[in-house]
């Protein structure tokens, strides 16, 4: 009797449970393979976009002509028959630009569309970057811990059963939550910066709000090159605050290709932002302390990388070595945030000397 019931249960398990389990695992691994394939395709497309996209040629901004005067002094000028947005006083137009573009904020550049967020409340009115006392970016550590990169800045922890986590929504500079630069309609996507496409006059007047009052945050040398190749030439001349995160591998930092890439990107950034006043550089070494730490520090602070800047009002450098995970994280956000430690070769005296050198007005004359 028992033997017969046991055989029936086994037969039921084989006939019903095993096929269902096989279908479940087939679908699970199929969906996972599809997600990985789409992720590879997305990364390849972003990499191609960053390498190839470049702003089209355009005419330089001309001086806006003044209102034409009457040809004959005796005859008064006839009143205009039509009015437009440009007939408003400049002060009112500036208020409208601020309502559309927002006030001073942090702008994090991405390959597709950039994101922005407010500056921390603790910052002073003229402060555009962090201070030496501030800790390294936790959002940057989390993004790197989750496998993010300059080409893939929006990342999230993997699913934990039925729990699905959202993307990282904090800026790597300032730690504030970001907002998109678009608003959606039923039939189209509208960018707030589309206001600048109205006319050349509006474009010129809004440049200062978009570039001079924002902190431009660049994730990696890829975004530094992408920004310099695609941003407005007139706008880049107005940039005053910049934050750059350099992701440097601990094992291959000394390769000639990598060193030349970092050096050329920093030179391009220096030449493209001639009126830069405040610069915040955060170096993240992944994973562990760099090989030949003394040589790494000398190369980083030398004239080839950070030492080539000059004439700055404020300069901040944060350099950390990310500690590798002892085991694969699992669960919430905190589990994917790697620990960090100060570089073994960090020297406060040399850092202060570098700070004094790049904030010296004499260095501005030499670099120009």
CSV table of C-alpha atoms in Angstrom, one decimal:
chain,number,residue,atom,x,y,z
A,1,UNK,CA,0.0,0.0,0.0
A,2,UNK,CA,2.7,2.5,1.0
A,3,UNK,CA,4.9,1.4,-1.8
A,4,UNK,CA,2.1,2.1,-4.3
A,5,UNK,CA,1.4,5.6,-2.9
A,6,UNK,CA,5.1,6.4,-3.0
A,7,UNK,CA,5.3,5.4,-6.6
A,8,UNK,CA,2.2,7.5,-7.4
A,9,UNK,CA,3.8,10.6,-5.7
A,10,UNK,CA,7.1,10.1,-7.6
A,11,UNK,CA,5.1,9.7,-10.9
A,12,UNK,CA,3.2,12.9,-10.1
A,13,UNK,CA,6.4,14.7,-9.3
A,14,UNK,CA,8.0,13.6,-12.5
A,15,UNK,CA,5.0,14.4,-14.7
A,16,UNK,CA,3.9,17.7,-13.1
A,17,UNK,CA,6.7,19.3,-11.0
A,18,UNK,CA,9.7,18.6,-13.1
A,19,UNK,CA,8.3,20.1,-16.4
A,20,UNK,CA,7.2,23.2,-14.5
A,21,UNK,CA,10.6,23.6,-12.9
A,22,UNK,CA,12.3,23.0,-16.3
A,23,UNK,CA,10.2,25.7,-17.9
A,24,UNK,CA,10.8,28.1,-15.0
A,25,UNK,CA,14.6,27.8,-15.2
A,26,UNK,CA,14.6,27.9,-19.0
A,27,UNK,CA,12.7,31.2,-18.9
A,28,UNK,CA,14.8,32.6,-16.1
A,29,UNK,CA,18.1,31.9,-17.9
A,30,UNK,CA,16.7,33.0,-21.2
A,31,UNK,CA,15.6,36.4,-19.8
A,32,UNK,CA,18.9,36.8,-18.1
A,33,UNK,CA,20.8,36.1,-21.3
A,34,UNK,CA,18.5,38.6,-23.2
A,35,UNK,CA,19.2,41.3,-20.5
A,36,UNK,CA,23.0,40.8,-20.7
A,37,UNK,CA,22.8,40.9,-24.5
A,38,UNK,CA,20.8,44.2,-24.4
A,39,UNK,CA,23.3,45.6,-21.9
A,40,UNK,CA,26.2,44.8,-24.1
A,41,UNK,CA,24.5,46.4,-27.1
A,42,UNK,CA,23.6,49.5,-25.1
A,43,UNK,CA,27.2,49.9,-23.9
A,44,UNK,CA,28.5,49.5,-27.4
A,45,UNK,CA,26.1,52.1,-28.7
A,46,UNK,CA,27.0,54.5,-26.0
A,47,UNK,CA,30.7,54.0,-26.6
A,48,UNK,CA,30.2,54.6,-30.3
A,49,UNK,CA,28.3,57.8,-29.6
A,50,UNK,CA,30.9,59.1,-27.2
A,51,UNK,CA,33.7,58.5,-29.6
A,52,UNK,CA,32.1,59.7,-32.8
A,53,UNK,CA,29.6,62.4,-31.9
A,54,UNK,CA,30.8,66.0,-32.4
A,55,UNK,CA,29.0,69.3,-32.6
A,56,UNK,CA,28.3,70.5,-36.1
A,57,UNK,CA,30.1,73.5,-37.5
A,58,UNK,CA,28.3,76.8,-36.8
A,59,UNK,CA,28.9,80.5,-37.3
A,60,UNK,CA,30.3,82.3,-34.3
A,61,UNK,CA,28.0,84.5,-32.3
A,62,UNK,CA,27.6,88.0,-33.8
A,63,UNK,CA,27.0,91.2,-31.9
A,64,UNK,CA,23.3,91.8,-31.6
A,65,UNK,CA,22.5,95.0,-33.6
A,66,UNK,CA,20.9,97.8,-31.7
A,67,UNK,CA,17.5,99.2,-32.6
A,68,UNK,CA,17.6,101.2,-35.8
A,69,UNK,CA,17.3,104.9,-35.4
A,70,UNK,CA,15.2,107.2,-37.6
A,71,UNK,CA,16.8,108.3,-40.8
A,72,UNK,CA,15.8,111.9,-40.4
A,73,UNK,CA,16.3,113.6,-37.1
A,74,UNK,CA,13.2,115.8,-37.5
A,75,UNK,CA,10.8,112.9,-38.1
A,76,UNK,CA,10.1,110.7,-35.0
A,77,UNK,CA,10.4,107.0,-35.4
A,78,UNK,CA,7.1,105.3,-36.0
A,79,UNK,CA,6.0,102.9,-33.2
A,80,UNK,CA,6.5,99.2,-34.0
A,81,UNK,CA,3.4,97.4,-35.2
A,82,UNK,CA,4.3,94.0,-33.7
A,83,UNK,CA,5.7,93.0,-30.4
A,84,UNK,CA,7.7,89.9,-29.5
A,85,UNK,CA,9.5,88.3,-26.6
A,86,UNK,CA,12.6,90.3,-27.3
A,87,UNK,CA,10.7,93.6,-26.7
A,88,UNK,CA,10.5,92.7,-23.0
A,89,UNK,CA,13.1,94.4,-20.7
A,90,UNK,CA,16.2,92.3,-20.2
A,91,UNK,CA,15.5,91.9,-16.5
A,92,UNK,CA,12.1,90.3,-17.2
A,93,UNK,CA,13.6,88.0,-19.9
A,94,UNK,CA,16.3,87.0,-17.3
A,95,UNK,CA,13.6,86.1,-14.8
A,96,UNK,CA,11.8,83.9,-17.4
A,97,UNK,CA,15.1,82.2,-18.3
A,98,UNK,CA,15.6,81.4,-14.6
A,99,UNK,CA,12.1,79.9,-14.3
A,100,UNK,CA,12.8,77.7,-17.3
A,101,UNK,CA,16.4,76.7,-16.7
A,102,UNK,CA,16.5,76.9,-12.9
A,103,UNK,CA,19.0,78.5,-10.6
A,104,UNK,CA,22.6,77.4,-9.9
A,105,UNK,CA,22.8,73.7,-9.9
A,106,UNK,CA,25.1,70.7,-10.5
A,107,UNK,CA,24.9,69.3,-14.1
A,108,UNK,CA,26.2,65.8,-14.6
A,109,UNK,CA,27.0,65.1,-18.2
A,110,UNK,CA,25.8,61.8,-19.7
A,111,UNK,CA,26.1,60.3,-23.3
A,112,UNK,CA,22.4,60.7,-24.0
A,113,UNK,CA,20.8,63.3,-21.8
A,114,UNK,CA,22.4,65.1,-18.8
A,115,UNK,CA,20.9,65.2,-15.3
A,116,UNK,CA,20.9,68.0,-12.8
A,117,UNK,CA,20.4,68.5,-9.1
A,118,UNK,CA,20.5,71.3,-6.6
A,119,UNK,CA,23.7,72.3,-4.9
A,120,UNK,CA,23.9,71.2,-1.2
A,121,UNK,CA,22.4,73.6,1.2
A,122,UNK,CA,25.7,73.8,3.2
A,123,UNK,CA,27.5,75.3,0.3
A,124,UNK,CA,28.1,79.1,0.3
A,125,UNK,CA,26.6,81.3,-2.4
A,126,UNK,CA,29.7,81.5,-4.5
A,127,UNK,CA,30.8,77.9,-3.8
A,128,UNK,CA,30.7,75.7,-6.9
A,129,UNK,CA,32.7,72.7,-5.7
A,130,UNK,CA,33.3,70.7,-2.5
A,131,UNK,CA,35.7,71.5,0.3
A,132,UNK,CA,38.7,69.5,1.5
A,133,UNK,CA,36.8,68.5,4.6
A,134,UNK,CA,34.1,66.8,2.6
A,135,UNK,CA,34.3,63.0,2.2
A,136,UNK,CA,34.7,61.3,-1.2
A,137,UNK,CA,31.6,60.8,-3.1
A,138,UNK,CA,29.4,57.9,-1.8
A,139,UNK,CA,27.3,58.0,-5.0
A,140,UNK,CA,30.4,57.4,-7.1
A,141,UNK,CA,31.5,54.5,-4.9
A,142,UNK,CA,28.0,53.0,-5.2
A,143,UNK,CA,27.9,53.4,-9.0
A,144,UNK,CA,31.4,51.8,-9.4
A,145,UNK,CA,30.4,49.0,-7.0
A,146,UNK,CA,27.4,48.2,-9.1
A,147,UNK,CA,29.5,47.9,-12.2
A,148,UNK,CA,28.7,51.4,-13.5
A,149,UNK,CA,31.0,53.4,-15.8
A,150,UNK,CA,31.1,56.7,-17.6
A,151,UNK,CA,29.2,55.1,-20.4
A,152,UNK,CA,26.7,53.5,-18.1
A,153,UNK,CA,26.0,55.9,-15.2
A,154,UNK,CA,22.5,54.7,-14.3
A,155,UNK,CA,22.8,51.4,-12.5
A,156,UNK,CA,20.8,49.5,-9.9
A,157,UNK,CA,21.4,46.4,-7.6
A,158,UNK,CA,20.3,43.1,-9.1
A,159,UNK,CA,16.9,41.7,-8.2
A,160,UNK,CA,16.6,40.0,-4.8
A,161,UNK,CA,13.8,37.5,-5.5
A,162,UNK,CA,10.7,39.6,-6.2
A,163,UNK,CA,12.3,42.8,-5.0
A,164,UNK,CA,13.4,45.1,-7.8
A,165,UNK,CA,15.6,48.1,-7.0
A,166,UNK,CA,15.6,51.4,-8.8
A,167,UNK,CA,18.5,53.2,-10.4
A,168,UNK,CA,21.0,55.3,-8.5
A,169,UNK,CA,19.5,58.7,-8.3
A,170,UNK,CA,22.3,60.7,-6.7
A,171,UNK,CA,24.8,63.0,-8.4
A,172,UNK,CA,28.5,62.0,-7.9
A,173,UNK,CA,29.2,65.6,-6.9
A,174,UNK,CA,27.2,67.0,-4.1
A,175,UNK,CA,25.3,63.8,-3.3
A,176,UNK,CA,22.0,65.4,-4.1
A,177,UNK,CA,19.2,63.6,-6.0
A,178,UNK,CA,19.1,64.4,-9.7
A,179,UNK,CA,16.3,65.5,-12.0
A,180,UNK,CA,15.9,65.0,-15.7
A,181,UNK,CA,16.2,67.9,-18.1
A,182,UNK,CA,13.0,67.0,-19.9
A,183,UNK,CA,9.3,67.2,-19.5
A,184,UNK,CA,7.0,64.8,-21.3
A,185,UNK,CA,3.9,65.3,-23.5
A,186,UNK,CA,1.8,62.7,-25.1
A,187,UNK,CA,3.3,63.2,-28.5
A,188,UNK,CA,6.8,64.5,-27.9
A,189,UNK,CA,9.7,65.0,-25.5
A,190,UNK,CA,10.5,68.6,-24.6
A,191,UNK,CA,13.9,69.6,-23.3
A,192,UNK,CA,14.1,72.7,-21.2
A,193,UNK,CA,17.2,73.8,-23.2
A,194,UNK,CA,15.0,73.9,-26.3
A,195,UNK,CA,14.3,77.5,-25.3
A,196,UNK,CA,17.8,78.4,-26.5
A,197,UNK,CA,16.9,77.2,-30.0
A,198,UNK,CA,14.4,80.1,-30.4
A,199,UNK,CA,16.8,82.7,-31.7
A,200,UNK,CA,20.5,83.7,-31.5
A,201,UNK,CA,19.6,86.5,-29.1
A,202,UNK,CA,17.9,84.2,-26.6
A,203,UNK,CA,20.7,81.8,-27.0
A,204,UNK,CA,23.3,84.4,-26.0
A,205,UNK,CA,21.3,85.7,-23.1
A,206,UNK,CA,20.7,82.2,-21.6
A,207,UNK,CA,24.3,81.0,-22.0
A,208,UNK,CA,25.4,82.5,-18.7
A,209,UNK,CA,22.6,80.8,-16.8
A,210,UNK,CA,23.3,77.4,-18.4
A,211,UNK,CA,27.1,77.4,-18.2
A,212,UNK,CA,28.4,80.1,-15.8
A,213,UNK,CA,26.1,79.3,-12.9
A,214,UNK,CA,26.2,75.5,-13.1
A,215,UNK,CA,28.8,73.1,-11.8
A,216,UNK,CA,29.7,70.9,-14.7
A,217,UNK,CA,30.3,67.3,-13.4
A,218,UNK,CA,32.2,65.0,-15.7
A,219,UNK,CA,32.3,61.2,-15.0
A,220,UNK,CA,35.7,60.0,-16.3
A,221,UNK,CA,37.9,61.1,-19.1
A,222,UNK,CA,35.3,59.8,-21.6
A,223,UNK,CA,32.8,62.4,-20.5
A,224,UNK,CA,35.5,65.1,-20.4
A,225,UNK,CA,36.3,64.6,-24.0
A,226,UNK,CA,32.6,64.2,-24.9
A,227,UNK,CA,31.7,67.5,-23.2
A,228,UNK,CA,34.5,69.4,-24.8
A,229,UNK,CA,33.7,68.1,-28.3
A,230,UNK,CA,29.9,68.7,-28.1
A,231,UNK,CA,29.3,71.6,-25.8
A,232,UNK,CA,28.8,75.1,-27.1
A,233,UNK,CA,32.2,76.8,-27.8
A,234,UNK,CA,30.8,80.1,-26.4
A,235,UNK,CA,29.3,78.3,-23.4
A,236,UNK,CA,32.6,76.5,-22.5
A,237,UNK,CA,34.2,79.9,-22.3
A,238,UNK,CA,31.7,80.8,-19.5
A,239,UNK,CA,32.2,77.7,-17.3
A,240,UNK,CA,33.5,78.6,-13.9
A,241,UNK,CA,33.0,75.5,-11.8
A,242,UNK,CA,33.9,71.9,-12.8
A,243,UNK,CA,34.1,68.5,-11.1
A,244,UNK,CA,36.0,65.6,-12.7
A,245,UNK,CA,36.0,62.0,-11.5
A,246,UNK,CA,38.9,60.0,-12.7
A,247,UNK,CA,38.5,56.2,-12.6
A,248,UNK,CA,42.0,54.7,-12.6
A,249,UNK,CA,42.7,50.9,-12.5
A,250,UNK,CA,45.2,50.0,-9.9
A,251,UNK,CA,47.0,47.4,-12.0
A,252,UNK,CA,47.3,49.1,-15.4
A,253,UNK,CA,47.5,52.8,-14.6
A,254,UNK,CA,51.1,53.0,-15.7
A,255,UNK,CA,50.4,51.7,-19.3
A,256,UNK,CA,51.4,54.4,-21.9
A,257,UNK,CA,48.0,54.3,-23.5
A,258,UNK,CA,46.1,55.0,-20.2
A,259,UNK,CA,48.6,57.7,-19.1
A,260,UNK,CA,48.4,59.5,-22.5
A,261,UNK,CA,44.6,59.3,-22.4
A,262,UNK,CA,44.4,61.0,-19.0
A,263,UNK,CA,47.0,63.6,-19.9
A,264,UNK,CA,45.3,64.5,-23.2
A,265,UNK,CA,41.9,64.7,-21.6
A,266,UNK,CA,43.1,67.0,-18.8
A,267,UNK,CA,44.9,69.2,-21.4
A,268,UNK,CA,41.7,69.4,-23.5
A,269,UNK,CA,39.7,70.3,-20.5
A,270,UNK,CA,42.2,73.1,-19.5
A,271,UNK,CA,42.2,74.5,-23.0
A,272,UNK,CA,38.4,74.3,-23.5
A,273,UNK,CA,37.6,76.1,-20.2
A,274,UNK,CA,39.8,79.2,-20.2
A,275,UNK,CA,37.8,81.0,-17.5
A,276,UNK,CA,37.6,78.1,-15.1
A,277,UNK,CA,37.7,79.3,-11.5
A,278,UNK,CA,37.1,76.3,-9.3
A,279,UNK,CA,38.1,72.7,-10.0
A,280,UNK,CA,37.2,69.6,-8.0
A,281,UNK,CA,39.1,66.4,-9.0
A,282,UNK,CA,38.2,63.1,-7.5
A,283,UNK,CA,40.5,60.1,-8.2
A,284,UNK,CA,39.0,56.6,-7.6
A,285,UNK,CA,41.6,53.8,-7.9
A,286,UNK,CA,39.9,50.4,-8.5
A,287,UNK,CA,40.6,48.0,-6.9
A,288,UNK,CA,43.1,48.4,-4.1
A,289,UNK,CA,46.2,50.5,-3.8
A,290,UNK,CA,48.0,51.3,-7.1
A,291,UNK,CA,51.1,49.5,-8.0
A,292,UNK,CA,54.2,51.7,-7.5
A,293,UNK,CA,52.2,54.1,-5.3
A,294,UNK,CA,55.0,56.7,-5.2
A,295,UNK,CA,55.3,56.9,-9.0
A,296,UNK,CA,51.5,57.1,-9.2
A,297,UNK,CA,51.4,60.1,-6.9
A,298,UNK,CA,54.2,61.8,-8.7
A,299,UNK,CA,52.5,61.3,-12.1
A,300,UNK,CA,49.1,62.4,-10.8
A,301,UNK,CA,50.3,65.7,-9.2
A,302,UNK,CA,53.0,66.4,-11.9
A,303,UNK,CA,52.8,68.8,-14.8
A,304,UNK,CA,51.4,66.2,-17.1
A,305,UNK,CA,48.1,65.7,-15.3
A,306,UNK,CA,46.9,68.1,-12.6
A,307,UNK,CA,50.0,70.3,-12.5
A,308,UNK,CA,49.1,71.7,-15.9
A,309,UNK,CA,46.2,73.8,-14.5
A,310,UNK,CA,46.9,77.3,-13.3
A,311,UNK,CA,45.2,80.5,-12.3
A,312,UNK,CA,42.4,78.8,-10.4
A,313,UNK,CA,40.5,80.4,-7.6
A,314,UNK,CA,40.0,77.1,-5.7
A,315,UNK,CA,41.3,73.6,-6.2
A,316,UNK,CA,40.3,70.4,-4.4
A,317,UNK,CA,41.8,66.9,-4.9
A,318,UNK,CA,40.4,63.7,-3.4
A,319,UNK,CA,42.2,60.5,-4.1
A,320,UNK,CA,40.9,57.2,-2.7
A,321,UNK,CA,41.6,53.5,-3.3
A,322,UNK,CA,38.5,51.4,-3.3
A,323,UNK,CA,38.7,48.2,-1.3
A,324,UNK,CA,37.6,45.1,-3.3
A,325,UNK,CA,34.7,43.1,-2.1
A,326,UNK,CA,35.6,40.0,-0.1
A,327,UNK,CA,32.5,38.3,-1.5
A,328,UNK,CA,29.8,39.1,-4.0
A,329,UNK,CA,27.4,41.6,-2.4
A,330,UNK,CA,23.7,40.7,-2.1
A,331,UNK,CA,20.8,42.8,-1.1
A,332,UNK,CA,20.3,46.5,-0.6
A,333,UNK,CA,22.3,49.6,-1.6
A,334,UNK,CA,24.7,49.6,1.3
A,335,UNK,CA,26.0,46.1,0.4
A,336,UNK,CA,27.1,47.4,-3.0
A,337,UNK,CA,29.0,50.4,-1.7
A,338,UNK,CA,32.7,49.5,-1.4
A,339,UNK,CA,34.9,50.8,1.4
A,340,UNK,CA,37.7,53.2,0.6
A,341,UNK,CA,41.1,54.1,2.0
A,342,UNK,CA,43.5,57.0,1.5
A,343,UNK,CA,46.3,56.5,-0.9
A,344,UNK,CA,49.4,55.1,0.7
A,345,UNK,CA,51.5,57.7,-1.1
A,346,UNK,CA,49.3,60.7,-0.2
A,347,UNK,CA,51.5,63.6,1.1
A,348,UNK,CA,49.7,66.6,2.6
A,349,UNK,CA,52.8,68.8,2.0
A,350,UNK,CA,53.0,68.0,-1.7
A,351,UNK,CA,49.2,68.4,-2.0
A,352,UNK,CA,49.4,71.9,-0.5
A,353,UNK,CA,52.2,72.7,-2.8
A,354,UNK,CA,50.1,71.6,-5.8
A,355,UNK,CA,47.2,73.6,-4.6
A,356,UNK,CA,49.3,76.7,-4.3
A,357,UNK,CA,50.8,76.1,-7.7
A,358,UNK,CA,47.5,75.7,-9.6
A,359,UNK,CA,45.9,78.7,-7.8
A,360,UNK,CA,48.8,81.0,-8.5
A,361,UNK,CA,48.2,83.8,-11.0
A,362,UNK,CA,51.7,83.4,-12.3
A,363,UNK,CA,50.8,79.8,-13.4
A,364,UNK,CA,47.9,81.3,-15.4
A,365,UNK,CA,50.2,83.4,-17.4
A,366,UNK,CA,52.6,80.5,-18.0
A,367,UNK,CA,49.8,78.1,-19.1
A,368,UNK,CA,48.2,80.6,-21.4
